[in-house]
Short mmCIF file of C-alpha atoms in Angstrom, two decimals:
data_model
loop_
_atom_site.label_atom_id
_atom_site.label_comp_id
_atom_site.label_asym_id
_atom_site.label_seq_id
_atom_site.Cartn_x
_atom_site.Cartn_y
_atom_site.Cartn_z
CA UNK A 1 17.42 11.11 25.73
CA UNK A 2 14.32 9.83 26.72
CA UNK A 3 11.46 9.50 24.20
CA UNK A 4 7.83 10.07 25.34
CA UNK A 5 5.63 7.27 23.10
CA UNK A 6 1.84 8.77 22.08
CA UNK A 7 -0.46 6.83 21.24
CA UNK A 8 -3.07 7.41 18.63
CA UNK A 9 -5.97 5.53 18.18
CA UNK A 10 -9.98 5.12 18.42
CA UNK A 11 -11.49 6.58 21.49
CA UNK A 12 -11.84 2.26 21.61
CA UNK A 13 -9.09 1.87 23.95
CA UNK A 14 -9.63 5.48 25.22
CA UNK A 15 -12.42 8.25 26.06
CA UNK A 16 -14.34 9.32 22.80
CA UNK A 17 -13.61 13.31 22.74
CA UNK A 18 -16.42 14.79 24.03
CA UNK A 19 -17.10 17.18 20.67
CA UNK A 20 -17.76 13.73 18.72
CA UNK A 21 -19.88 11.62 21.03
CA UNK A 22 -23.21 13.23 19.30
CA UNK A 23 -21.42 11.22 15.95
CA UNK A 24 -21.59 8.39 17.84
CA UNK A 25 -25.56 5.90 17.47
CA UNK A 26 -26.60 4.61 20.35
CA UNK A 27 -29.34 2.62 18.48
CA UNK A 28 -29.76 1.35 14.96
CA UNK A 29 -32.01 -0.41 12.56
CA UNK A 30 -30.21 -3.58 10.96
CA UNK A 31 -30.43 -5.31 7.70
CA UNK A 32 -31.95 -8.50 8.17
CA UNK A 33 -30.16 -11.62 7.86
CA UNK A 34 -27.05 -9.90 8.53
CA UNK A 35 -24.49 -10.41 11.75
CA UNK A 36 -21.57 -8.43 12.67
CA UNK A 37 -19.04 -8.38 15.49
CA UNK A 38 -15.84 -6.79 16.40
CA UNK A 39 -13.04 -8.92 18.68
CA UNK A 40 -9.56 -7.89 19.88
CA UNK A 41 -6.50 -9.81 18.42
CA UNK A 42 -4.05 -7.58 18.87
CA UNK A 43 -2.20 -7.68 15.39
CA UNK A 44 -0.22 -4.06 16.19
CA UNK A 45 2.09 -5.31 19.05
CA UNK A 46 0.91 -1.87 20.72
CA UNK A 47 -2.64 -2.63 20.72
CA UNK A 48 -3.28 -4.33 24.71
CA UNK A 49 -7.36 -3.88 24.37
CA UNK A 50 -8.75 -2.18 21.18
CA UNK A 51 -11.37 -4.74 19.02
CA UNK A 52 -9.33 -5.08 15.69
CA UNK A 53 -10.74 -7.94 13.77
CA UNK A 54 -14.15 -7.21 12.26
CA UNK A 55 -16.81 -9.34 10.52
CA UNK A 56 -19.82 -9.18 8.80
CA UNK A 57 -21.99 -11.87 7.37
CA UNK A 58 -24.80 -12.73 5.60
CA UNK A 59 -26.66 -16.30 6.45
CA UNK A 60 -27.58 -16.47 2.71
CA UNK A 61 -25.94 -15.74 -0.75
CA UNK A 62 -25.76 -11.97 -1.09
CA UNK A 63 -25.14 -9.84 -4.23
CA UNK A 64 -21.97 -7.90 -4.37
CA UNK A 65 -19.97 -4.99 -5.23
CA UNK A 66 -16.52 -3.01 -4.52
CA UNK A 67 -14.72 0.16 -5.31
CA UNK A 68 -11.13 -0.07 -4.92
CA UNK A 69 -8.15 2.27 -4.43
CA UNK A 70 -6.30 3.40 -8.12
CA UNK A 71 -3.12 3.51 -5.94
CA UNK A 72 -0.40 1.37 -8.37
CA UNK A 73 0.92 -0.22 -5.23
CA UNK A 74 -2.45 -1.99 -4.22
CA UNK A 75 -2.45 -4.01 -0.80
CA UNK A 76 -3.04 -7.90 -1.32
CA UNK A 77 -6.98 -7.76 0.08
CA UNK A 78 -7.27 -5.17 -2.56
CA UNK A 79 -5.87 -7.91 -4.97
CA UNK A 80 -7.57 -10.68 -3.95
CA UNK A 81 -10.81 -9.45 -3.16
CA UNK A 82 -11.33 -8.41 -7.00
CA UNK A 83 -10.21 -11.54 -8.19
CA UNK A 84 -13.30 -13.02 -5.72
CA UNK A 85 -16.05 -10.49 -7.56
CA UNK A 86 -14.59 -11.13 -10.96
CA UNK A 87 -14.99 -14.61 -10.64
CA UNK A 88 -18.20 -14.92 -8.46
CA UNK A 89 -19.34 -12.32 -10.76
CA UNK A 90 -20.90 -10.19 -8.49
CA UNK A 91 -22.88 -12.99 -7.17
CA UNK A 92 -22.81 -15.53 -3.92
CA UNK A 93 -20.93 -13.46 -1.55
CA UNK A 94 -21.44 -14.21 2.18
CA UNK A 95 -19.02 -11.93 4.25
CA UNK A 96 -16.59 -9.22 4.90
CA UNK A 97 -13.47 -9.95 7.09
CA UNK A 98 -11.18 -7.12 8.31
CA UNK A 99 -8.23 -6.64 10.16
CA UNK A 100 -6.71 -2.75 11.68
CA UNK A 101 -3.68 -2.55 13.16
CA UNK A 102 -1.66 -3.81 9.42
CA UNK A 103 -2.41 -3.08 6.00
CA UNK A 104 -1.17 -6.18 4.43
CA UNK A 105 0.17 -3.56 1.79
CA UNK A 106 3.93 -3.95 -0.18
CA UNK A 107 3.44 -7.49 1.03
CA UNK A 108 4.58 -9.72 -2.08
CA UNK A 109 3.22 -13.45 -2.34
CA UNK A 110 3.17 -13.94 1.68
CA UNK A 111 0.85 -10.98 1.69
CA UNK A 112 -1.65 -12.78 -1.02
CA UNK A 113 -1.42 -16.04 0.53
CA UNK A 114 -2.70 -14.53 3.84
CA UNK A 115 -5.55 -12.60 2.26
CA UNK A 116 -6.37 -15.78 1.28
CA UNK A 117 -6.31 -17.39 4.18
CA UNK A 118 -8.35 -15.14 6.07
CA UNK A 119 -10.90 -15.80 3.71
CA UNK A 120 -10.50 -19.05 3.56
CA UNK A 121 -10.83 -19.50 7.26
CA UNK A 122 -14.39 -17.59 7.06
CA UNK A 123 -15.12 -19.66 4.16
CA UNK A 124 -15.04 -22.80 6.53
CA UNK A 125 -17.12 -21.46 9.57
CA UNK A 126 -20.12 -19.78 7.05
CA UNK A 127 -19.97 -22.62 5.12
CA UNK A 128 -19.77 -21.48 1.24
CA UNK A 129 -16.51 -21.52 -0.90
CA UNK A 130 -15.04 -18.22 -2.45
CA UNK A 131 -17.79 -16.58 -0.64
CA UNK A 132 -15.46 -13.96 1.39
CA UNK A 133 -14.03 -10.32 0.75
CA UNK A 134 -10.82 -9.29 2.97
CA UNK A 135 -10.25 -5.86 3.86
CA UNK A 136 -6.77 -4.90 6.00
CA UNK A 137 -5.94 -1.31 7.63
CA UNK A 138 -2.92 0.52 8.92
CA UNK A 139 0.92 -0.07 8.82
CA UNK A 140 2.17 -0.33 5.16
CA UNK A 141 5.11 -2.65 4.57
CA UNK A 142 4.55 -5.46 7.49
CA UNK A 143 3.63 -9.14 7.32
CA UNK A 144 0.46 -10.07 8.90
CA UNK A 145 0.48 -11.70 12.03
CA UNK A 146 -1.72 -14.38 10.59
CA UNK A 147 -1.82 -17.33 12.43
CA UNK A 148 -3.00 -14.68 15.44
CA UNK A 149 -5.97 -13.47 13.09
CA UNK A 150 -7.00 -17.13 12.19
CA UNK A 151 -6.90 -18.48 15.17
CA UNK A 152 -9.62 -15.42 15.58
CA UNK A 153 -11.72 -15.37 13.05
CA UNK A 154 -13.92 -18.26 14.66
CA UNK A 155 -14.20 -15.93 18.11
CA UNK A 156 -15.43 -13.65 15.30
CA UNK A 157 -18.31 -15.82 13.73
CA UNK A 158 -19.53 -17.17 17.06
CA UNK A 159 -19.89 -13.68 18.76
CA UNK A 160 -21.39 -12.35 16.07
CA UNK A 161 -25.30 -11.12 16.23
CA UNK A 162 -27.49 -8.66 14.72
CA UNK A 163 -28.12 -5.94 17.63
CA UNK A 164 -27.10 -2.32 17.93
CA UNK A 165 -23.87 -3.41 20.15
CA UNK A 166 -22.62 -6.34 17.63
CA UNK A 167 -22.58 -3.68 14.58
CA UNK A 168 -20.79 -0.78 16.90
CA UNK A 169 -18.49 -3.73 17.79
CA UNK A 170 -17.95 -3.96 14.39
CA UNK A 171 -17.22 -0.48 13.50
CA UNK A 172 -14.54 0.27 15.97
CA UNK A 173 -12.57 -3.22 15.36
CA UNK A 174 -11.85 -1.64 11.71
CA UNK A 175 -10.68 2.01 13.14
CA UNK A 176 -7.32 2.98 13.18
CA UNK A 177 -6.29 6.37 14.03
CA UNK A 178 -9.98 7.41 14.16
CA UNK A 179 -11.24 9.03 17.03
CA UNK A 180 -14.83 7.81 17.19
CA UNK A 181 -16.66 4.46 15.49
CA UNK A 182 -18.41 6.18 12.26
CA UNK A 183 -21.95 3.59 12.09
CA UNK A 184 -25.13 4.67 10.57
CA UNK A 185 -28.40 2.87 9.18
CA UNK A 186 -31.69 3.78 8.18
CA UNK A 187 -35.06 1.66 6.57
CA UNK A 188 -36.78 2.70 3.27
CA UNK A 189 -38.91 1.61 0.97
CA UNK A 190 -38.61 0.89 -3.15
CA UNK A 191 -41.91 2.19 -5.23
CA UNK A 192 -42.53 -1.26 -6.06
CA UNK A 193 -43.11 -3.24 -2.91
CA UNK A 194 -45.03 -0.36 -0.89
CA UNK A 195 -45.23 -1.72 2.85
CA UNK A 196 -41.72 -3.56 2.84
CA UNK A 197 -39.53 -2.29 4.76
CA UNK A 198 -36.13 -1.98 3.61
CA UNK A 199 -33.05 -1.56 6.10
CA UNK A 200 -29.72 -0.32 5.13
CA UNK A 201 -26.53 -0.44 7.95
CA UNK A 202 -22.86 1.56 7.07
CA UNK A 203 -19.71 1.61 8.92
CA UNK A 204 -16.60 3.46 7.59
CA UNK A 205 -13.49 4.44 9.44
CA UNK A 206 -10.48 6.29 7.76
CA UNK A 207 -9.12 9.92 9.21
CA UNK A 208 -5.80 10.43 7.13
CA UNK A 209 -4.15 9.73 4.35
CA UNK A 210 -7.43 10.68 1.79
CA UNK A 211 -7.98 12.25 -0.77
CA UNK A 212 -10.14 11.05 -4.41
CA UNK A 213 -10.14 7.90 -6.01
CA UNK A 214 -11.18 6.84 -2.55
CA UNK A 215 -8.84 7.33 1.06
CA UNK A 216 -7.08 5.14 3.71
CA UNK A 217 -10.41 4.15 4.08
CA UNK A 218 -12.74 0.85 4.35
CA UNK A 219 -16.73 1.25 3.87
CA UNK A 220 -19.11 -1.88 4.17
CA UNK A 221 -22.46 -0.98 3.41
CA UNK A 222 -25.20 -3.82 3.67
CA UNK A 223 -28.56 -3.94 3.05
CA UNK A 224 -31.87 -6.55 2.91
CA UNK A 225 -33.02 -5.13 -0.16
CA UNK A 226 -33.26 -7.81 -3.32
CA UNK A 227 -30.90 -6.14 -6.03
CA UNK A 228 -29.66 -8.21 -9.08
CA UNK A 229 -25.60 -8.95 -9.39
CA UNK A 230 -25.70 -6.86 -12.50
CA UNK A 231 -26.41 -3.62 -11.01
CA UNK A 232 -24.68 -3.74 -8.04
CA UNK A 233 -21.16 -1.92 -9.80
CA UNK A 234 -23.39 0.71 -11.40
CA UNK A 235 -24.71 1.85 -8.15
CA UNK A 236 -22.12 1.89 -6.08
CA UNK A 237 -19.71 3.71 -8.67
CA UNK A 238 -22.66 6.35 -8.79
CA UNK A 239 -22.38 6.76 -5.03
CA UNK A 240 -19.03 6.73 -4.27
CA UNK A 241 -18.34 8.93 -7.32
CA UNK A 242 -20.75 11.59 -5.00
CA UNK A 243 -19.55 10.80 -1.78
CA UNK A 244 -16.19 8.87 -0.75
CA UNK A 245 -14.80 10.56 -3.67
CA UNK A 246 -15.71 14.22 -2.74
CA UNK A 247 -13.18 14.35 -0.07
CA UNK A 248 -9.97 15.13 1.27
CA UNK A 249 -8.23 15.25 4.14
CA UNK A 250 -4.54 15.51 3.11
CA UNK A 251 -4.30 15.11 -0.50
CA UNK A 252 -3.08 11.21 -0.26
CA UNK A 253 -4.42 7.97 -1.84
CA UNK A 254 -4.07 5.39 0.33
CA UNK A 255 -2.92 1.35 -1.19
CA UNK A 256 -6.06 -0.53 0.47
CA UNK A 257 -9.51 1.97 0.24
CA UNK A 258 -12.39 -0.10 -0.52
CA UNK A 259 -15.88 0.42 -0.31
CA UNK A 260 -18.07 -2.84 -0.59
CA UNK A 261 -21.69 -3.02 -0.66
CA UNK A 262 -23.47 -6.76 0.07
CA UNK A 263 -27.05 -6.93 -0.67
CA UNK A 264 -29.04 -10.00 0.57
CA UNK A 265 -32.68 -9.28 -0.08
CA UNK A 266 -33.62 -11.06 3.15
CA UNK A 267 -36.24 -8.74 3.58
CA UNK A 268 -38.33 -9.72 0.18
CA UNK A 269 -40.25 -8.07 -2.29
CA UNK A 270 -39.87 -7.40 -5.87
CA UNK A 271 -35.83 -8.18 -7.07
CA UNK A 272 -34.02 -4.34 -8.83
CA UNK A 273 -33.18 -5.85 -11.97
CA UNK A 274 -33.29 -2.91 -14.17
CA UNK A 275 -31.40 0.78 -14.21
CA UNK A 276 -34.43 2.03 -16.41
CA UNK A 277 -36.69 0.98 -13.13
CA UNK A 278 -38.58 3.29 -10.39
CA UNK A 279 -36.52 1.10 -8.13
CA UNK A 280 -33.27 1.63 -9.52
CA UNK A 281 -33.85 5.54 -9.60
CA UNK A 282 -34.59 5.49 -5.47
CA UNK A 283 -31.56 2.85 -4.61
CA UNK A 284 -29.29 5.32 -6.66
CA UNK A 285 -30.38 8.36 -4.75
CA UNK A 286 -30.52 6.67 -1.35
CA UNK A 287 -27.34 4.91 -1.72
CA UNK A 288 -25.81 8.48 -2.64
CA UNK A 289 -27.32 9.94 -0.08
CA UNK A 290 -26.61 7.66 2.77
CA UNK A 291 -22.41 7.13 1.35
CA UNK A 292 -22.31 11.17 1.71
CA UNK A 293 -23.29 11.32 4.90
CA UNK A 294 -20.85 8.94 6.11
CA UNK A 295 -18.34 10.68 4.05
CA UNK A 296 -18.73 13.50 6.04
CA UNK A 297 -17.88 11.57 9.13
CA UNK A 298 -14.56 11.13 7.78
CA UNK A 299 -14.00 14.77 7.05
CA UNK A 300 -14.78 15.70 10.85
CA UNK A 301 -12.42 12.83 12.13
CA UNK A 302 -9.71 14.04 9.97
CA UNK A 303 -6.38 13.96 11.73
CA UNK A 304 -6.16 16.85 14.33
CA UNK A 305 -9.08 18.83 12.18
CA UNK A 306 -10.87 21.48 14.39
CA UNK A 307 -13.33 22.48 11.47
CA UNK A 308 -15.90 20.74 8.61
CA UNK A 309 -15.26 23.10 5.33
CA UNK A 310 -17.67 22.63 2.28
CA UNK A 311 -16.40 23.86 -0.81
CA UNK A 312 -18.94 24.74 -3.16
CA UNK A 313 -17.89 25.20 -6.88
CA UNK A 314 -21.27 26.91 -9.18
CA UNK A 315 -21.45 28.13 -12.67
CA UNK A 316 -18.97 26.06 -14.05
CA UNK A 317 -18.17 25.07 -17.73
CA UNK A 318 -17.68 21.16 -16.34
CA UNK A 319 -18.39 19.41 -13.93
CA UNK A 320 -14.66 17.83 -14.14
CA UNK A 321 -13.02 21.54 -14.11
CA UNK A 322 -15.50 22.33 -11.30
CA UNK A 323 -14.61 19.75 -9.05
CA UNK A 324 -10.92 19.72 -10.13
CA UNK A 325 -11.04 23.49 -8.55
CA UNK A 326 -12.63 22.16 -5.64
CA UNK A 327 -10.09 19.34 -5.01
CA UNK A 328 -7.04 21.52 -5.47
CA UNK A 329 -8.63 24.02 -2.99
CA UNK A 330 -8.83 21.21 -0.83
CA UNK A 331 -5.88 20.10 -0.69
CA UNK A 332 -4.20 22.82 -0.47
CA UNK A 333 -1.65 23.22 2.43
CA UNK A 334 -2.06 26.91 2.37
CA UNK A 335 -5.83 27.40 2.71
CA UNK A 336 -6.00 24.60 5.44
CA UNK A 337 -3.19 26.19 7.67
CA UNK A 338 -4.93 29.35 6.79
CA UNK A 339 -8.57 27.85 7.94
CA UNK A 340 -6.89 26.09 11.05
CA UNK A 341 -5.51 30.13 11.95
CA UNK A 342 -8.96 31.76 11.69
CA UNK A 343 -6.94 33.66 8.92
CA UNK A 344 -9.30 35.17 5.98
CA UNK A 345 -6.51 34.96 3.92
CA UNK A 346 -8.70 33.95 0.71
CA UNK A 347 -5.40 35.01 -1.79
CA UNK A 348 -5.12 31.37 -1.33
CA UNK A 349 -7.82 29.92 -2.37
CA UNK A 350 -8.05 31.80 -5.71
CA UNK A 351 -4.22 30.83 -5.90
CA UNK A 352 -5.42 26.91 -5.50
CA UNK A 353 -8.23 27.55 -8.06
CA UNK A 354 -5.77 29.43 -10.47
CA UNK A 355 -3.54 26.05 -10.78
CA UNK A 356 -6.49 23.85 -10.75
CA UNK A 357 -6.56 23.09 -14.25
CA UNK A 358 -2.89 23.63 -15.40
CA UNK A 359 -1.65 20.99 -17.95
CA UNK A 360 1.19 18.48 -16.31
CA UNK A 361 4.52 18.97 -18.76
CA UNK A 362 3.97 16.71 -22.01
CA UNK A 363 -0.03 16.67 -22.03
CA UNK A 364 -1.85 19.01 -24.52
CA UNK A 365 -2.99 22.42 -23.33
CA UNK A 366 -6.42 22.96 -22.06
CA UNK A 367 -7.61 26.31 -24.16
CA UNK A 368 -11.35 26.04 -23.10
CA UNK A 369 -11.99 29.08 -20.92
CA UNK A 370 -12.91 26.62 -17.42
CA UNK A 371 -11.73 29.64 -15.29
CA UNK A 372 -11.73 33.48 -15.98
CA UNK A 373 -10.42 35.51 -13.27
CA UNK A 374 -12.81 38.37 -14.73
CA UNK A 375 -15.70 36.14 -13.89
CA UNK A 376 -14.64 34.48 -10.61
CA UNK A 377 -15.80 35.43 -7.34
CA UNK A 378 -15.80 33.65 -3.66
CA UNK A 379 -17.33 34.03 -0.81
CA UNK A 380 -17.65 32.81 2.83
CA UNK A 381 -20.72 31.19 3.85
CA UNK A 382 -21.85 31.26 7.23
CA UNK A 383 -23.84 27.25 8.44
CA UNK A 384 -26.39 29.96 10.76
CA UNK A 385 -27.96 31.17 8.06
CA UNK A 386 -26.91 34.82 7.89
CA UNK A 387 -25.83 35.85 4.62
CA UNK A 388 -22.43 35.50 2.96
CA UNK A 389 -19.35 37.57 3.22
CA UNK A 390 -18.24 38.28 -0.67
CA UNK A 391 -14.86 38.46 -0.36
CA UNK A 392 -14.03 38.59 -4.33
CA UNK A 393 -16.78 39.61 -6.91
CA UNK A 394 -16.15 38.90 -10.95
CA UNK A 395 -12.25 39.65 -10.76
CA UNK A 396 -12.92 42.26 -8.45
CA UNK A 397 -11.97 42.26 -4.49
CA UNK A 398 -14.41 43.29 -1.70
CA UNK A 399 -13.83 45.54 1.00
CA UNK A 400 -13.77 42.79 3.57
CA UNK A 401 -15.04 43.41 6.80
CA UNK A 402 -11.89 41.61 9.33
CA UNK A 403 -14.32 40.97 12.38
CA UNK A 404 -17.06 39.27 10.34
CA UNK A 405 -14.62 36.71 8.81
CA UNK A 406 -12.94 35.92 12.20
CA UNK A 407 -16.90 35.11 12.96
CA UNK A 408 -17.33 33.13 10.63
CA UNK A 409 -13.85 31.49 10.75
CA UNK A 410 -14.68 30.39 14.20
CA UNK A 411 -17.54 28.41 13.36
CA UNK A 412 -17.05 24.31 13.34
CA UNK A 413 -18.65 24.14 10.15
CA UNK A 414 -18.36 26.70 7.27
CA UNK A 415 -18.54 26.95 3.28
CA UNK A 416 -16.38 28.16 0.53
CA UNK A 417 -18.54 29.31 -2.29
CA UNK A 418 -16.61 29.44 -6.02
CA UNK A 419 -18.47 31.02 -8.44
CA UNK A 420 -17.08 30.92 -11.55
CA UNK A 421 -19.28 32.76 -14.27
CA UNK A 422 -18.43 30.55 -17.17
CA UNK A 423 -21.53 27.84 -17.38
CA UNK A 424 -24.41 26.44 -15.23
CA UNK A 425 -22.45 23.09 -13.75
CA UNK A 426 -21.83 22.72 -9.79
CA UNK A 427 -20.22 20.25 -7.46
CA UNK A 428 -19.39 19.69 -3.77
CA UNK A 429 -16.44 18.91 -2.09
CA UNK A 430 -15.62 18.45 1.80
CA UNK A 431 -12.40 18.53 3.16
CA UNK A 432 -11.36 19.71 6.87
CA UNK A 433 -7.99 22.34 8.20
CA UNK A 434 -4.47 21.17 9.19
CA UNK A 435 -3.64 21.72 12.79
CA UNK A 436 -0.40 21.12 14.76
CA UNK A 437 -1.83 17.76 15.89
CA UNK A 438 -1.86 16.19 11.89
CA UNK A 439 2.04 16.00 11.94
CA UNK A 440 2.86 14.93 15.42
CA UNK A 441 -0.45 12.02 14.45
CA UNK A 442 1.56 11.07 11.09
CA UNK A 443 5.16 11.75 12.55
CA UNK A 444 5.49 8.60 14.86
CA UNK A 445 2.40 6.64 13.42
CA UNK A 446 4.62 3.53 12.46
CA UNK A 447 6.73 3.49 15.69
#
């Protein structure tokens, strides 16, 4: 029997789908003293073309932060790149090396010993010890081919440059199965150097196997703006906590997510050396602001996903029982078949929100009324602004009207609104449908 081979990848090594090209920057605004590039290796043995060995690097000392997967099994960049922050203490860091194609996950010793080799190897050509986060994507299980991605990294460093084409380089050498580069940047300024201005740069890729407590995804964020080593964890925790972490695609937690942030202060002005500051206050809220928005990126790559759902979860005693509703709406199989087939079957969601908060066997009961069916109501919410269709109001349900839901249903982009009558708390969570396309992605991704 003959078996036909597909091929998923980033529209790198084929056409960009046309409905995600507007995703795509065609220009940017870079942190300065930053360089990036993106150069093909070929560490999957299938890969003939696609850029999969990514770098970026700062040409002086750089303060420094991660968030890491809580997966038990964590890959050996994972490992080894929060040894390198413990020890640097947040401070010194020059660059970011990456390989897609092989997650250097379930790897033992050999797996640790190339981690550290690939940052060794960048080490040498920037030209600062222990100065080097690793990041790996993709297969689970494999050994590196890591003589191939050392004898690379220097291609790497001497291609790399600071335009628009070096970072988008950059962003689709880390992809795996995504389906477009996800890049962004933007400049700002902090209330206490008016007339600097401030550049910030992003590139995440990940379109499967996510869900909280990050995804199978890597972020590097970068920016010129002079922030002390101290408060780097604090605001990156704060952001992810509001962005990465408000997603899911299929309910998994991936063994390598990491989300780094390297911040350089090439561009001067006054150093952010205190959480009680002005300055603090805007990084927070900026750095939240520009994570979510590439979170959502993620969401409308998800594997096979046709549609960008927002669940919105108001009046709630917590925010933790709020967005624990949220997630298990999310993740739900049920409600993202039922969301793939245009199907206003919304018995499901309340079913998701229902289980939300049930006790696992052995763990004390949760008696504090989070969730009252008399009180709960949802609703569809239309992204062209005409009004909402109430499909279940305090307990009760609505008379819903078939056609308008299939309207609605077709949309791209729609909301679930969860109101559940029991405080004043409120949290957002994205997440996308299930189509045919997610299982025949994840049912030959290895082979």
């Amino acid at each position: 029997m003959l078996k036909f081979k597909r091929a998923y990848s980033t529209g790198l090594a084929s056409a960009i789908p046309p409905a995600k090209l507007k995703y795509v920057p065609t220009s940017g605004t870079y942190p300065k003293g930053f360089l990036a590039s993106g150069v093909f290796v070929g560490v999957k043995p299938g890969n003939t073309s696609k850029p999969d060995l990514a770098l970026v690097t700062s040409d002086r000392p750089a303060s420094a932060a991660a968030v890491f997967t809580k997966n038990k099994f964590q890959a050996a960049p994972v490992t080894f790149s929060r040894k390198i922050l413990q020890s640097k203490a947040n401070a010194g860091l020059r660059s970011v090396i990456v390989n897609s194609g092989n997650a250097n996950a379930v790897t033992g010793v050999g797996g640790l010993e190339d981690a550290a080799s690939m940052a060794r190897t960048t080490d040498q050509r920037v030209g600062s010890d222990d100065s080097t986060l690793v990041m790996s994507t993709g297969v689970i299980g494999q050994r590196l081919p890591i003589q191939k991605i050392v004898d690379h990294i220097p291609m790497a460093y001497h291609q790399a440059g600071d335009s628009h084409r070096h970072w988008l380089d950059c962003a689709k050498a880390i992809c795996t199965t995504d389906t477009f580069p996800k890049l962004m940047s933007r400049t700002f300024e902090l209330p206490s150097s008016p007339g600097v201005e401030y550049r910030i740069a992003g590139m995440t890729k990940g379109a499967g196997m996510m869900a909280p407590n990050l995804a199978t995804m890597l972020t590097i964020l970068a920016t010129d703006a002079p922030i002390a080593p101290s408060l780097m964890n604090p605001l990156l925790k704060y952001s992810v906590d509001r962005s990465f972490n408000a997603l899911t695609i299929d309910g998994d937690t991936s063994t390598n997510d990491t989300v780094a942030l390297l911040a350089n202060g090439a561009a001067g002005g006054n150093e952010v050396s205190s959480e009680q500051s002005a300055d603090y206050e805007a990084l927070k809220n900026l750095l939240t602001d520009f994570s979510a928005e590439l979170a959502k990126y993620l969401v409308r790559d998800g594997e096979g996903a046709t549609k960008f759902v927002t669940i919105r979860v108001v009046d709630g005693a917590s925010e933790v029982a709020s967005r624990e509703i949220a997630r298990a709406i999310a993740r739900s199989p049920l409600v993202k078949t039922a969301l793939y087939g245009k199907d206003a079957n919304w018995g499901r969601i309340l079913c998701a929100a229902g289980y939300a908060l049930i006790s696992p066997p052995g763990q004390p009961v949760n008696d504090v009324p989070e969730i009252i069916p008399e009180r709960t109501s949802v609703s569809f919410v239309p992204t062209d602004g005409s009004a909402e269709l109430k499909l279940l109001v305090n307990g009760e349900p609505e008379n819903v009207d078939e056609k308008r839901a299939s309207e609605i249903l077709e949309m791209e982009d729609l909301e679930i609104l969860v109101r559940l009558g029991t405080g004043d708390k409120s949290i957002v969570h994205w997440t996308c449908d299930f189509s045919h396309d997610y299982v025949t992605i994840n049912g030959d991704y290895r082979t």
